[in-house]
Amino acid sequence: MTKWTRAHTNIALIKYWGKENEQLIIPKNNSLSLTLDAFYTDTQVDFDDSLSEDLLILDGVEQDTASLKKVQRVLNEVRRQAGIESKARVESINHVPTAAGLASSASGLAALAGAASYAAGLSLNKEELSKLARIGSGSACRSIFGGFAEWVKGTDHDSSFAVPVDDAKWDIGMLFIVVNDAKKEVSSREGMKRTVETSPFYEGWLQSLDADLSAIKEAIKGKSVEKVGEIAERNALKMHATTLGANPPFTYWTSESMKAMDAVRELRKRGFTAYFTMDAGPNVKVICRQSELEQIKYYLLTSFSESQLIEAKPGPGLYLLD
Ligand code: FM0
């Protein structure tokens, strides 16, 4: 039994940054994200007794064993739950418009959780799918849901999963500014670990999170793009500040990222509702009104090229394709 399964990527507005339990991927804090329509992964899985090893084919190219690691954590859990031992062929296609650097482990591992559990004949509910995606990559647990989702940190495998917060069917959108001056990155996994272990700012980050979370949930309830953006921007800046205190210190920002952040501040001066967030890489994501996406893009075209600007709207949760 095999079926293509689709999951969309999500961008955190309140960031997941640090693990309480690295093996199970239990986070230090709750996080909250918006699932988007613009980037997604389609995956199908086939458990096949004739295979001697698990296989991962990504965009038509067979991957090495290192890239199989996260995938196998999910496959092994599915095999355990289904009581099977067969190896699996995993085929995945990332739908990422234009420029590089946006392939996401969130959509990939969420799609895998759906496809692998289906192929093994398990019928998991969303909570169970979220836990399964989580053990592949933390942020993936939120991509099971469309719109806004909160990953409730929990304390063990069974209590750590995402829950839906709001369907986001209102005037909110995101515009990606894809920064081209890519450099060798510290992975999010390595970056958060180093920060937890060595940054004296990490405690301050953790202490301010409850306030950010309850404020953003209020703002979402009130459908206020302004408040959501303001809280998300501040939260992202705090997260990125922790990396400067790490040993050795690091940052995901490049001069192009800073140029993009300045452009967002300029948009605000011009009367637009526009705020930014950033993750474990140099790209900048603008939080704005869907109804102002076009005008904001038009303004940004004075500093960035067409291919660097990608519009996104709220997207759906995990689903099987017919
Ligand atoms: O998405 O080690 O999920 O909340 O994107 O696989 O659990 O790749 F900016 C950072 C995502 C982290 C914030 O980390 O890590 C967020 C981040 P894993 P992920």
Short mmCIF file of N, CA and C in Angstrom, two decimals, residues 54-68 90:
data_model
loop_
_atom_site.label_atom_id
_atom_site.label_comp_id
_atom_site.label_asym_id
_atom_site.label_seq_id
_atom_site.Cartn_x
_atom_site.Cartn_y
_atom_site.Cartn_z
N ASP A 54 17.22 0.42 3.64
CA ASP A 54 16.30 1.52 3.36
C ASP A 54 16.90 2.40 2.27
N LEU A 55 16.03 2.92 1.41
CA LEU A 55 16.48 3.76 0.30
C LEU A 55 15.74 5.08 0.35
N LEU A 56 16.48 6.18 0.14
CA LEU A 56 15.84 7.49 0.05
C LEU A 56 16.19 8.12 -1.29
N ILE A 57 15.14 8.39 -2.08
CA ILE A 57 15.35 9.04 -3.38
C ILE A 57 14.70 10.42 -3.31
N LEU A 58 15.55 11.44 -3.32
CA LEU A 58 15.07 12.81 -3.17
C LEU A 58 15.22 13.54 -4.49
N ASP A 59 14.11 14.04 -5.01
CA ASP A 59 14.11 14.71 -6.32
C ASP A 59 14.83 13.85 -7.38
N GLY A 60 14.57 12.55 -7.33
CA GLY A 60 15.12 11.65 -8.34
C GLY A 60 16.54 11.17 -8.08
N VAL A 61 17.16 11.64 -7.00
CA VAL A 61 18.55 11.28 -6.74
C VAL A 61 18.65 10.46 -5.46
N GLU A 62 19.30 9.30 -5.57
CA GLU A 62 19.45 8.46 -4.39
C GLU A 62 20.41 9.12 -3.39
N GLN A 63 19.99 9.18 -2.11
CA GLN A 63 20.77 9.89 -1.09
C GLN A 63 21.71 8.93 -0.34
N ASP A 64 22.76 9.50 0.24
CA ASP A 64 23.71 8.67 0.99
C ASP A 64 23.16 8.33 2.38
N THR A 65 23.88 7.47 3.08
CA THR A 65 23.37 6.99 4.37
C THR A 65 23.25 8.11 5.41
N ALA A 66 24.10 9.13 5.30
CA ALA A 66 24.03 10.24 6.27
C ALA A 66 22.67 10.94 6.19
N SER A 67 22.18 11.18 4.97
CA SER A 67 20.89 11.88 4.84
C SER A 67 19.72 10.97 5.21
N LEU A 68 20.01 9.68 5.30
CA LEU A 68 18.95 8.73 5.68
C LEU A 68 18.65 8.74 7.17
N VAL A 90 11.83 5.14 0.02
CA VAL A 90 11.18 6.43 0.25
C VAL A 90 11.47 7.32 -0.94
#
